PDB file of C-alpha atoms and ligand atoms in Angstrom:
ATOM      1  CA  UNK A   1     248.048  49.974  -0.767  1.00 43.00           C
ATOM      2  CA  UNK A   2     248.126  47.315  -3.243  1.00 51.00           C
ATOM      3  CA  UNK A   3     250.993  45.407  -4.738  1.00 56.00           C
ATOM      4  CA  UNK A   4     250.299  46.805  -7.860  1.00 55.00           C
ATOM      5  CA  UNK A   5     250.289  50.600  -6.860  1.00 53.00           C
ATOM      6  CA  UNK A   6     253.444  49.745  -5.131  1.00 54.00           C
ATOM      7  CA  UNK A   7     255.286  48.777  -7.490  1.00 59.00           C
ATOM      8  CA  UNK A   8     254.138  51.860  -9.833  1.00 60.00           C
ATOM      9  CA  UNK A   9     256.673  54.453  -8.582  1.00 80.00           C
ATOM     10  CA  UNK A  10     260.432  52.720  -8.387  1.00 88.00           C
ATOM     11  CA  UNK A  11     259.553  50.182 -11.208  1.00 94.00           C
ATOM     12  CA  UNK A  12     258.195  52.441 -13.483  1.00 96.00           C
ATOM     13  CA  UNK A  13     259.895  52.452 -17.004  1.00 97.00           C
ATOM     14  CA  UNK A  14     259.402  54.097 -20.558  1.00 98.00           C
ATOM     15  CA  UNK A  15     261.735  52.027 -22.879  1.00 98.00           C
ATOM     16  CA  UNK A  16     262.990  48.567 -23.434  1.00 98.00           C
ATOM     17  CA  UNK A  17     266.064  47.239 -25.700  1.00 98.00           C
ATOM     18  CA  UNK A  18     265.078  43.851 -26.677  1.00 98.00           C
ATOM     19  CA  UNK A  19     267.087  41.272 -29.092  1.00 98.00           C
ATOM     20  CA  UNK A  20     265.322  38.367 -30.539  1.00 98.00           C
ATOM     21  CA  UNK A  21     267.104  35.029 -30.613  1.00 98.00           C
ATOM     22  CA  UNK A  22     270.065  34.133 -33.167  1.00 98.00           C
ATOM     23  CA  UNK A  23     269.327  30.775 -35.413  1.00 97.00           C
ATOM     24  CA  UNK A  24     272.440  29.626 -33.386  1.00 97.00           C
ATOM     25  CA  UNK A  25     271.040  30.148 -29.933  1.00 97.00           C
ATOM     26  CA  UNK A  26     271.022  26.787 -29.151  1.00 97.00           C
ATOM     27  CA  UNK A  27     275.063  27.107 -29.240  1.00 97.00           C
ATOM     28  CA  UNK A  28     275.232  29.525 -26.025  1.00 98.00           C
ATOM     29  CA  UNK A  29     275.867  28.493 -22.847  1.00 98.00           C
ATOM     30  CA  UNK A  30     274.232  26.401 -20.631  1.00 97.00           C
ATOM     31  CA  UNK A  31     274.208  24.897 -16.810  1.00 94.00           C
ATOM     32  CA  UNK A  32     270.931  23.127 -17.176  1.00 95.00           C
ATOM     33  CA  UNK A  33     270.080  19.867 -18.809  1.00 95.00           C
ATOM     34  CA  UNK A  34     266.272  20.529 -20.308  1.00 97.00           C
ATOM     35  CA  UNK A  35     267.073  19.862 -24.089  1.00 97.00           C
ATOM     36  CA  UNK A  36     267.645  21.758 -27.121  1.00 97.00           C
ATOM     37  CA  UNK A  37     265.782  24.906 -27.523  1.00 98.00           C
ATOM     38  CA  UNK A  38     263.545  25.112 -30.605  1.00 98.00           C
ATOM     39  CA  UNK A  39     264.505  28.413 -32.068  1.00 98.00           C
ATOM     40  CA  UNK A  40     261.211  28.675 -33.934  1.00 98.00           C
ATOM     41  CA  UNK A  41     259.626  28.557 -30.563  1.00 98.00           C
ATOM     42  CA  UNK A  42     262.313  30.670 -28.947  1.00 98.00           C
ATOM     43  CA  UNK A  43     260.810  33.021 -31.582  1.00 98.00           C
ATOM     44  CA  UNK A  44     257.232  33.082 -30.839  1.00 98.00           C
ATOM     45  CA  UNK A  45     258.148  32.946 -27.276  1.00 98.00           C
ATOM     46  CA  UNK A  46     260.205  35.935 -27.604  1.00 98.00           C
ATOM     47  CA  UNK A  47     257.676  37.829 -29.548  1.00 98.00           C
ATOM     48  CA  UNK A  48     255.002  37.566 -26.995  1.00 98.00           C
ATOM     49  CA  UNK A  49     257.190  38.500 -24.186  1.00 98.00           C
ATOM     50  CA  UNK A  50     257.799  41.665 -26.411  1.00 98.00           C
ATOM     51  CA  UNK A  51     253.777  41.863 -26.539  1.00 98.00           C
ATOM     52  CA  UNK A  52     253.642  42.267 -23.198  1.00 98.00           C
ATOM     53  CA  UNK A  53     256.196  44.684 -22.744  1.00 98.00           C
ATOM     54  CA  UNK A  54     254.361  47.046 -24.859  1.00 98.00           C
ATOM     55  CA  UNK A  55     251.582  46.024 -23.307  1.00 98.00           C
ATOM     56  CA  UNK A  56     252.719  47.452 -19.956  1.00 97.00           C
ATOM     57  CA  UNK A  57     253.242  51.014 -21.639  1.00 98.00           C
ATOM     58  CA  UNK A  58     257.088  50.246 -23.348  1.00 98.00           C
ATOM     59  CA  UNK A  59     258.344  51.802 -26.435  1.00 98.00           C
ATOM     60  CA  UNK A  60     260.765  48.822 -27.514  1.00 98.00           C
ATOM     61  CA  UNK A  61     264.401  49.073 -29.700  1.00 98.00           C
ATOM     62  CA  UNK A  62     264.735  45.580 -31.080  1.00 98.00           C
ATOM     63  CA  UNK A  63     268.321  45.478 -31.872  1.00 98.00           C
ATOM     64  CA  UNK A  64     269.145  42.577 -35.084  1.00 98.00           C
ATOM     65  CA  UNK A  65     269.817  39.454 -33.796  1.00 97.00           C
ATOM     66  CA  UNK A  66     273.274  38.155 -33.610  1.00 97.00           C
ATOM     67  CA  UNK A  67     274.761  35.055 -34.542  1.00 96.00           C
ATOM     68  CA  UNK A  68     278.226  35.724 -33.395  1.00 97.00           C
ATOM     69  CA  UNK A  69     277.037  35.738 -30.229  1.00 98.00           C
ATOM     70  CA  UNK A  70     274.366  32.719 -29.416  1.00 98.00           C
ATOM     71  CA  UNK A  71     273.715  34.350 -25.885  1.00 98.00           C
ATOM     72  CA  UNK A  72     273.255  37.702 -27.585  1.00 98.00           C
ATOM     73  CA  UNK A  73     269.242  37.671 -26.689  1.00 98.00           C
ATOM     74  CA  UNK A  74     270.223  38.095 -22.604  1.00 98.00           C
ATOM     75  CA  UNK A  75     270.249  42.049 -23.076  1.00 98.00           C
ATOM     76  CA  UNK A  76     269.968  42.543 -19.933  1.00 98.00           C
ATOM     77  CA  UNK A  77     273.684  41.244 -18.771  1.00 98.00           C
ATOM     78  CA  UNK A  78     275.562  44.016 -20.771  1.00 98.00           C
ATOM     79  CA  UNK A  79     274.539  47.080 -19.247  1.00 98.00           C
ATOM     80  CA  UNK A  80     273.418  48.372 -15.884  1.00 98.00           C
ATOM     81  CA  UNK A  81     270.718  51.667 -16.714  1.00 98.00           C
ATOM     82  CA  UNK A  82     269.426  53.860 -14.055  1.00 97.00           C
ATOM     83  CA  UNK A  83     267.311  56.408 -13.693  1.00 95.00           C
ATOM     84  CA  UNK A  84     270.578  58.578 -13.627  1.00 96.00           C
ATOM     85  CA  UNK A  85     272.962  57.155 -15.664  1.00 97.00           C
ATOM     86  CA  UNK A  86     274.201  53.663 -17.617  1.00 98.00           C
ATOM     87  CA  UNK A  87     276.725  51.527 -16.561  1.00 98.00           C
ATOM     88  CA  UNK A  88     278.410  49.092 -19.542  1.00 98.00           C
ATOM     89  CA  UNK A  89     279.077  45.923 -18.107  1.00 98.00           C
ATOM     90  CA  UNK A  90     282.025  43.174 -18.822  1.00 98.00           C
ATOM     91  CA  UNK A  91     280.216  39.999 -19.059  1.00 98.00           C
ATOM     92  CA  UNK A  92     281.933  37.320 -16.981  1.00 98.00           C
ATOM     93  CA  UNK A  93     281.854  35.029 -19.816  1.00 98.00           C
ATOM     94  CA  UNK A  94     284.819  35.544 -22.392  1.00 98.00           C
ATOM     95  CA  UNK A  95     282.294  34.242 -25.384  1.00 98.00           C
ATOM     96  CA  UNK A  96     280.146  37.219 -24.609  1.00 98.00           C
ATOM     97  CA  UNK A  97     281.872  40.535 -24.197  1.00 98.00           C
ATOM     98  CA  UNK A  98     281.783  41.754 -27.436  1.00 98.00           C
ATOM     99  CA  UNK A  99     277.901  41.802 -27.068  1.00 98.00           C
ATOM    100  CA  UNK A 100     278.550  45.376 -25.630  1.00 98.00           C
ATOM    101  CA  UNK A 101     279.682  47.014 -28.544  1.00 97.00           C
ATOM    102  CA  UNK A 102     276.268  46.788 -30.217  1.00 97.00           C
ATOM    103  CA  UNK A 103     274.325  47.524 -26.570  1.00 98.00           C
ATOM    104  CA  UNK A 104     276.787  50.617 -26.047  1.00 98.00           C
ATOM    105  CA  UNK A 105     275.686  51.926 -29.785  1.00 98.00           C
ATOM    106  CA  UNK A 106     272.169  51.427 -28.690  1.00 98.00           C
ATOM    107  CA  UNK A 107     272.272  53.331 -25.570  1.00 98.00           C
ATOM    108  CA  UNK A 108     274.451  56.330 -26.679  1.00 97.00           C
ATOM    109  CA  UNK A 109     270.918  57.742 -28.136  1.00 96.00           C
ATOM    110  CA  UNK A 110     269.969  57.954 -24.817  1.00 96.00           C
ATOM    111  CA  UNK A 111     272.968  58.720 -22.165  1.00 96.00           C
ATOM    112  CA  UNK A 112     275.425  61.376 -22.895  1.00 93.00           C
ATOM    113  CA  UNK A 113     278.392  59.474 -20.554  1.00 93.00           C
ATOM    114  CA  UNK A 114     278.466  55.583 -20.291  1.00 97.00           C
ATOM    115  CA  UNK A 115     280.772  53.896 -17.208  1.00 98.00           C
ATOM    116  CA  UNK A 116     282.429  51.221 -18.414  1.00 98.00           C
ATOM    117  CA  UNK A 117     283.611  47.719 -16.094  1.00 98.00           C
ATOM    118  CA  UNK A 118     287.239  47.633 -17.008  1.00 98.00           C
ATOM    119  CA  UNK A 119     289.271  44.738 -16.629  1.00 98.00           C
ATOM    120  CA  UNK A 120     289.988  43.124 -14.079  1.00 98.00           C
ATOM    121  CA  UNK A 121     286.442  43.493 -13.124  1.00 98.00           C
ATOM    122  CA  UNK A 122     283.223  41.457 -14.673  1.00 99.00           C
ATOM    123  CA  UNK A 123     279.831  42.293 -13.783  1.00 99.00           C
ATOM    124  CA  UNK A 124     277.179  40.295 -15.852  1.00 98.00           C
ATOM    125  CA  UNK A 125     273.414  42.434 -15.272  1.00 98.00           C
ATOM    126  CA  UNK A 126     271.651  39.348 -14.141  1.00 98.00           C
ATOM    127  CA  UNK A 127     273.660  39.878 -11.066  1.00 98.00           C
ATOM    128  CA  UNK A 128     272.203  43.710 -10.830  1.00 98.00           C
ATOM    129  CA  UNK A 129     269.211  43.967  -8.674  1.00 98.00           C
ATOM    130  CA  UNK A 130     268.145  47.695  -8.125  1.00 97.00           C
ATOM    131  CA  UNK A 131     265.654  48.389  -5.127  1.00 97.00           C
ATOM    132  CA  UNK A 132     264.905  51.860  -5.315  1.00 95.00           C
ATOM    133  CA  UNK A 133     267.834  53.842  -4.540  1.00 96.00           C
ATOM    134  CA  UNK A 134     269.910  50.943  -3.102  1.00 97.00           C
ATOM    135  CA  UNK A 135     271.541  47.790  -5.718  1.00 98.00           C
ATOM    136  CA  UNK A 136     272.386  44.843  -4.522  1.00 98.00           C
ATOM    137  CA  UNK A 137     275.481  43.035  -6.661  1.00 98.00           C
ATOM    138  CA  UNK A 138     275.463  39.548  -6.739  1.00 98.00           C
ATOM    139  CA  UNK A 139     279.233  37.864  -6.463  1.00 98.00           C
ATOM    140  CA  UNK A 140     278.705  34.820  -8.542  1.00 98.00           C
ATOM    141  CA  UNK A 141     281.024  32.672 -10.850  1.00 97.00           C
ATOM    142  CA  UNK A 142     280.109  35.990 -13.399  1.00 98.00           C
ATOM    143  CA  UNK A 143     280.536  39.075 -11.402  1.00 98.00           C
ATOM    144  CA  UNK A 144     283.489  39.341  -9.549  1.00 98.00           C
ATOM    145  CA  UNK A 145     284.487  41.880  -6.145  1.00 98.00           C
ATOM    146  CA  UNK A 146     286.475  43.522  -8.790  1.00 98.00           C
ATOM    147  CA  UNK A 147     283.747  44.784 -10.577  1.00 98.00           C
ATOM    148  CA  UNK A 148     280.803  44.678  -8.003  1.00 98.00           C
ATOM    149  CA  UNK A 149     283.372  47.550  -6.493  1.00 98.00           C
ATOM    150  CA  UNK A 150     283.610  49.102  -9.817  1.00 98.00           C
ATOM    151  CA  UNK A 151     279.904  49.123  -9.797  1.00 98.00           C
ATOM    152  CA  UNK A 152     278.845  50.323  -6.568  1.00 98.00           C
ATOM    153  CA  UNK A 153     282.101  53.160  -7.210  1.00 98.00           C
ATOM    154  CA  UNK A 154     279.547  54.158 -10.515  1.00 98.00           C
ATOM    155  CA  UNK A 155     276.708  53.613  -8.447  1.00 98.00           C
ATOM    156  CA  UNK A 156     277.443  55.903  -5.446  1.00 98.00           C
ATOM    157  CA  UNK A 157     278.900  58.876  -7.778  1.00 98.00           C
ATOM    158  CA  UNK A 158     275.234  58.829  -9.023  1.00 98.00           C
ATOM    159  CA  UNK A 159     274.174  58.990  -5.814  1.00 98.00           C
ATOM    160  CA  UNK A 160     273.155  55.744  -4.910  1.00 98.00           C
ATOM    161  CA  UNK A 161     273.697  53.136  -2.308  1.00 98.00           C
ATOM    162  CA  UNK A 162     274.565  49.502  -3.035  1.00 98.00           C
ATOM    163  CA  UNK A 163     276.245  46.249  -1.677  1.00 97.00           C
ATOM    164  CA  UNK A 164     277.676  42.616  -2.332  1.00 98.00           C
ATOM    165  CA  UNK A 165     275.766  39.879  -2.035  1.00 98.00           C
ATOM    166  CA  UNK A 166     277.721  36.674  -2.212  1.00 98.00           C
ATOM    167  CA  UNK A 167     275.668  34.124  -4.386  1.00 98.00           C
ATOM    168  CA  UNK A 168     278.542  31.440  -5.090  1.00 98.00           C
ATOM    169  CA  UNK A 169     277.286  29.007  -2.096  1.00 97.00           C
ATOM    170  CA  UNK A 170     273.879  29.232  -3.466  1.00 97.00           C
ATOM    171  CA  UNK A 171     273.132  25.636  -5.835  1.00 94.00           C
ATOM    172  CA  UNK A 172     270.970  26.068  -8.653  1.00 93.00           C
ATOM    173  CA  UNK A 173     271.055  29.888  -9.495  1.00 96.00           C
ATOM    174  CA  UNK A 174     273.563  31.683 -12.415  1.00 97.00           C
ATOM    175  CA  UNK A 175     272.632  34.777 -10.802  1.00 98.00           C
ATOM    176  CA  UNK A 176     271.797  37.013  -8.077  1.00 98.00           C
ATOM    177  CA  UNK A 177     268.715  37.820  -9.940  1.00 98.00           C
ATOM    178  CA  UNK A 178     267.596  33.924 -10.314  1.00 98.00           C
ATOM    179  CA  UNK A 179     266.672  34.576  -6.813  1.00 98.00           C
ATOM    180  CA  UNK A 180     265.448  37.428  -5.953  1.00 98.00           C
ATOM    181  CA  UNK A 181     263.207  39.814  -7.453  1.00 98.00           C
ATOM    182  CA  UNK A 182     262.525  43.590  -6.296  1.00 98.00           C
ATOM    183  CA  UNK A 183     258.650  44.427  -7.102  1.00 97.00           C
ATOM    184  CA  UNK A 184     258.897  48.306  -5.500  1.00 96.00           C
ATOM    185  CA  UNK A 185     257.922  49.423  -2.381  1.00 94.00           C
ATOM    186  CA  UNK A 186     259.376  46.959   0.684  1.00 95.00           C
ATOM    187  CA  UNK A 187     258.797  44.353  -1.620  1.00 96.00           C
ATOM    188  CA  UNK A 188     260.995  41.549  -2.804  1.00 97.00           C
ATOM    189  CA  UNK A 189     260.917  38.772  -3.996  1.00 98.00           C
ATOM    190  CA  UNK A 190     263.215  35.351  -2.511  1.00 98.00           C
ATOM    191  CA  UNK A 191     264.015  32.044  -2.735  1.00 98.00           C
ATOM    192  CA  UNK A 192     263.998  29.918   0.168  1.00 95.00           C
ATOM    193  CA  UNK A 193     268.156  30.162  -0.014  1.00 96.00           C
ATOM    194  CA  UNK A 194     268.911  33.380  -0.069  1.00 97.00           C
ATOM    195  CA  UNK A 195     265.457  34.551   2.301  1.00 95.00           C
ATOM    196  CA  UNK A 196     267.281  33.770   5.718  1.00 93.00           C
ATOM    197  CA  UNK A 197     270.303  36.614   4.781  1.00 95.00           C
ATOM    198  CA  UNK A 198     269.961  39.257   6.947  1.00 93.00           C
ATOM    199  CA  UNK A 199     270.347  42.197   4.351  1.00 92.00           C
ATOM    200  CA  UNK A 200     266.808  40.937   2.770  1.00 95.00           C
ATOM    201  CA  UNK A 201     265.427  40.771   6.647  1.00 92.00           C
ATOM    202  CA  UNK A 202     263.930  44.585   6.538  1.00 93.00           C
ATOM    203  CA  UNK A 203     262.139  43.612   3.315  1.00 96.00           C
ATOM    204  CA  UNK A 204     258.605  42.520   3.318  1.00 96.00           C
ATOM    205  CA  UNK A 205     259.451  39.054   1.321  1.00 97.00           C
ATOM    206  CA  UNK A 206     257.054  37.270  -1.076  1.00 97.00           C
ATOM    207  CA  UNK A 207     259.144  32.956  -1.059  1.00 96.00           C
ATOM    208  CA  UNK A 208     259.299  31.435  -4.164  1.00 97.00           C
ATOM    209  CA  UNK A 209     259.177  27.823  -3.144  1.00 94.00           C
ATOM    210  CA  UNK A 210     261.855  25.296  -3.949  1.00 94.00           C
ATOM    211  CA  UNK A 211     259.456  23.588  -6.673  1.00 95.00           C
ATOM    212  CA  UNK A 212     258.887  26.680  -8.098  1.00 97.00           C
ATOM    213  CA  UNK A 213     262.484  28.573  -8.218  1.00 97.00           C
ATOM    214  CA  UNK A 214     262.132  29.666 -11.780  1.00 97.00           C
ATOM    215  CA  UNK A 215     259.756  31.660 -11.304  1.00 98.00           C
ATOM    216  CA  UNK A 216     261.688  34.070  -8.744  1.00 98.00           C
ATOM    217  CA  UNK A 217     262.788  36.114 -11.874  1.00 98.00           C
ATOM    218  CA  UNK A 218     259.878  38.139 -12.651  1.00 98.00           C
ATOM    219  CA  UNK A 219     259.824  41.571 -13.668  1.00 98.00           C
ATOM    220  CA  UNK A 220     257.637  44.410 -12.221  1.00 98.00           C
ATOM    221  CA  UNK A 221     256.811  47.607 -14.950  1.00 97.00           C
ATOM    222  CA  UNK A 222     254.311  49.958 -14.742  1.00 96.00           C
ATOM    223  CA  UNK A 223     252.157  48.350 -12.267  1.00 94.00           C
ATOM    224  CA  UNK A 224     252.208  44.326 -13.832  1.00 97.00           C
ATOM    225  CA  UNK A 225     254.504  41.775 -13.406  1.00 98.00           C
ATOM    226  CA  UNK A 226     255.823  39.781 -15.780  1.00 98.00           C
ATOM    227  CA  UNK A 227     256.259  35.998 -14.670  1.00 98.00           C
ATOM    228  CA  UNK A 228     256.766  32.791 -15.896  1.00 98.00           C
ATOM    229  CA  UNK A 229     253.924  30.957 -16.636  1.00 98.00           C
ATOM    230  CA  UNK A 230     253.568  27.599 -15.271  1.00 98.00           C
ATOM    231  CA  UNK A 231     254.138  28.605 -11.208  1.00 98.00           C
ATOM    232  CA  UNK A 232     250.644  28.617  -9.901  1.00 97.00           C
ATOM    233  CA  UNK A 233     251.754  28.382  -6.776  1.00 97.00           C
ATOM    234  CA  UNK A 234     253.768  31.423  -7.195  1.00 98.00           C
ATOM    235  CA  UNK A 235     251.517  33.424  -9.070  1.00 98.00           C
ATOM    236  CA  UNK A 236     248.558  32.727  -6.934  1.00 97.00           C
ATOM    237  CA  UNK A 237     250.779  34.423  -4.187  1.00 97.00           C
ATOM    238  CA  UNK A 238     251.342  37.626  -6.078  1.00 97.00           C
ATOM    239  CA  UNK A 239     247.886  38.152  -6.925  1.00 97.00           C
ATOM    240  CA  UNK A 240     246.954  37.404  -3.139  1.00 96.00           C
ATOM    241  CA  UNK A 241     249.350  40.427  -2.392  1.00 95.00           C
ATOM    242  CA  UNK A 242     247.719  42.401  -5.171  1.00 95.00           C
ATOM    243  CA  UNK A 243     249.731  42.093  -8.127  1.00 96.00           C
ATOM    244  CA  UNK A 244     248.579  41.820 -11.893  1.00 97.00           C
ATOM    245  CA  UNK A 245     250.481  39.194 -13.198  1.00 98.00           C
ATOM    246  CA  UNK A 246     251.551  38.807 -17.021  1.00 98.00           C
ATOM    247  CA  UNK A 247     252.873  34.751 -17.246  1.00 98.00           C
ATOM    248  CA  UNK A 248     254.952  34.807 -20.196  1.00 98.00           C
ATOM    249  CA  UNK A 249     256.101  30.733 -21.623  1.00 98.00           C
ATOM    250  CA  UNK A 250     259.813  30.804 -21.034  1.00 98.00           C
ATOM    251  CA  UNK A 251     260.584  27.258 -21.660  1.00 98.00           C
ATOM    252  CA  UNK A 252     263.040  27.100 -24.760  1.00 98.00           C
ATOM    253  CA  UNK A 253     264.541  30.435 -22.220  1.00 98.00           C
ATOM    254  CA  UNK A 254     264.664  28.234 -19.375  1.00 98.00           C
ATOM    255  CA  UNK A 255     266.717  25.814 -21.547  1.00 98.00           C
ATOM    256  CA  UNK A 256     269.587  28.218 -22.322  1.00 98.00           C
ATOM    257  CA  UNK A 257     269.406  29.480 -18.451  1.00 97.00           C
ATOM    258  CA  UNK A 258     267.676  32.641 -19.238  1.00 97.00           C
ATOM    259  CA  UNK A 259     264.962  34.041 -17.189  1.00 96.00           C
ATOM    260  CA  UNK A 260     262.055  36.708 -17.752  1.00 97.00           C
ATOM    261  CA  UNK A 261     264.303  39.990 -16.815  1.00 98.00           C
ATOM    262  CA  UNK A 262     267.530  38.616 -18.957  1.00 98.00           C
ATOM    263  CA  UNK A 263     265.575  39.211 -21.978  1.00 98.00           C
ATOM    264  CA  UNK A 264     265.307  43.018 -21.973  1.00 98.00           C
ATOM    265  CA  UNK A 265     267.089  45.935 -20.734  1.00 98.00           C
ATOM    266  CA  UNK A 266     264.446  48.353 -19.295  1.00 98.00           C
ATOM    267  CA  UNK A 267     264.349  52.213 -18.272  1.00 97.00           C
TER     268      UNK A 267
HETATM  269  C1  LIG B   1     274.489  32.701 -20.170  1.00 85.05           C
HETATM  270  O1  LIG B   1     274.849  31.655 -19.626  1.00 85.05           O
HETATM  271  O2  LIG B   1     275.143  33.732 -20.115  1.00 85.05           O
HETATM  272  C2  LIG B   1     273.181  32.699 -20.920  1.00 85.05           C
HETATM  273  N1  LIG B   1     272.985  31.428 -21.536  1.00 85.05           N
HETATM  274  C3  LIG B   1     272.031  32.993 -19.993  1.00 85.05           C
HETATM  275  C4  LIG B   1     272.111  34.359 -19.394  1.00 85.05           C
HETATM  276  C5  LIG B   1     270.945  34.661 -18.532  1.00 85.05           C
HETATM  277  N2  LIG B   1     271.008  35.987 -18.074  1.00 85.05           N
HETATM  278  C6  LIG B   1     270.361  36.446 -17.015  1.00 85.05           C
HETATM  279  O3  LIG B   1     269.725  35.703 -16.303  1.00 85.05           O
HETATM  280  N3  LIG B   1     270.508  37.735 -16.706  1.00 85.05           N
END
């Protein structure tokens, strides 16, 4: 079986919520020291990832964009969404939890009940990987056990499995999902830091090299995957396993910390 074929059953997806950019983007927060995004070229970058979304068979619900909060484009950290049910998140960043208000509105249309992460407990998506029926939460300085448990308490009462993974030893990643990727089947997708944990050992594992860490956050729909361009190493490898590959620029992303799957929530 291919990569591709592989991938079509547990990654398969009919929707996307998307959020271009706010002129203030440049504001949000950042680890990294690549420069001040371009927000014109944020744009155009944004709108071609959107492209490709609908390329891959989405129907897309592009909320406004936001200038009260600059990190307001990274969808994907406010809400968890299954195939059985939505999870609200509580961003571990105090300057973005109010971007679930307009993210709750947005998925009401389409789940009767949302879970919400109460306080104590923060769980920022990025840290969310699902893998067919079993998630793996990321501990990291955004999700905290307080709300991984929350999550996997959600999780289980909709029948499905999940556990911690702690990231916070890991150099160089914001998330659990800046490191690993899951691209359906037995596949998944590591980095060379996190490959050697024995939870990821039953996995059939496709390394991101250290030169090419970026790239580990790519996003599998509907048969494609979405990655950044400018990896050739990595790319090369997922179209020796099988995989169409979409590369997406993601530079003026890259600047702000974001990666390919922040940008949209998908189900
Ligand atoms: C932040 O630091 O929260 C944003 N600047 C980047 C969030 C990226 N989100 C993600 O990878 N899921």
């Amino acid at each position: 079986m291919t990569g591709s074929s592989d991938n079509a059953k547990e990654c398969s997806f009919t929707r996307a919520i998307v959020r271009p950019p706010s002129a203030n983007f440049s504001t949000g927060l950042t680890t990294v020291d690549l420069g001040i995004p371009n927000h014109n070229l944020a744009l155009t970058q944004h709108a071609a990832y959107c492209e490709a979304l609908i390329s891959c068979g989405l129907t897309l619900t592009t909320l406004p964009s936001d200038d009260v909060y600059p990190d307001s484009t990274f969808v994907e950290d406010t809400a968890i969404i299954t195939k059985r049910g939505a999870i609200i998140t509580r961003p571990g960043a105090e300057t973005r939890r109010g971007e679930i208000s307009s993210i709750s509105s947005a998925l009401s249309k389409y789940f009767k009940k949302l879970a919400v992460i109460e306080p104590p407990g923060t769980v920022d998506g990025g840290d969310v990987c699902e893998a067919g029926d079993h998630f793996f939460i990321g501990i990291s300085e955004r999700t905290n056990e307080a709300g991984a448990n929350q999550l996997s308490r959600f999780l289980w009462e909709l029948d499905y499995s999940s556990e911690l993974v702690d990231i916070r030893d890991v150099k160089g990643i914001l998330h659990l999902k800046s490191g690993i990727a899951y691209l359906g089947g037995n596949k998944l997708v590591v980095i060379d830091a996190l490959a050697g944990r024995e939870r990821f050992l039953g996995y059939e594992m496709i390394k991101v090299d250290l030169s090419e860490e970026y790239a580990a956050n790519c996003v599998a729909i509907n048969g494609s995957v979405l990655i950044a361009a400018g990896f050739p190493m990595f790319e090369k490898r997922l179209r020796d396993h099988g995989y169409h590959t979409i590369p997406l620029e993601m530079s003026e992303f890259q600047k702000m910390d974001g990666g390919l799957s922040c940008l949209s929530l998908r189900f």
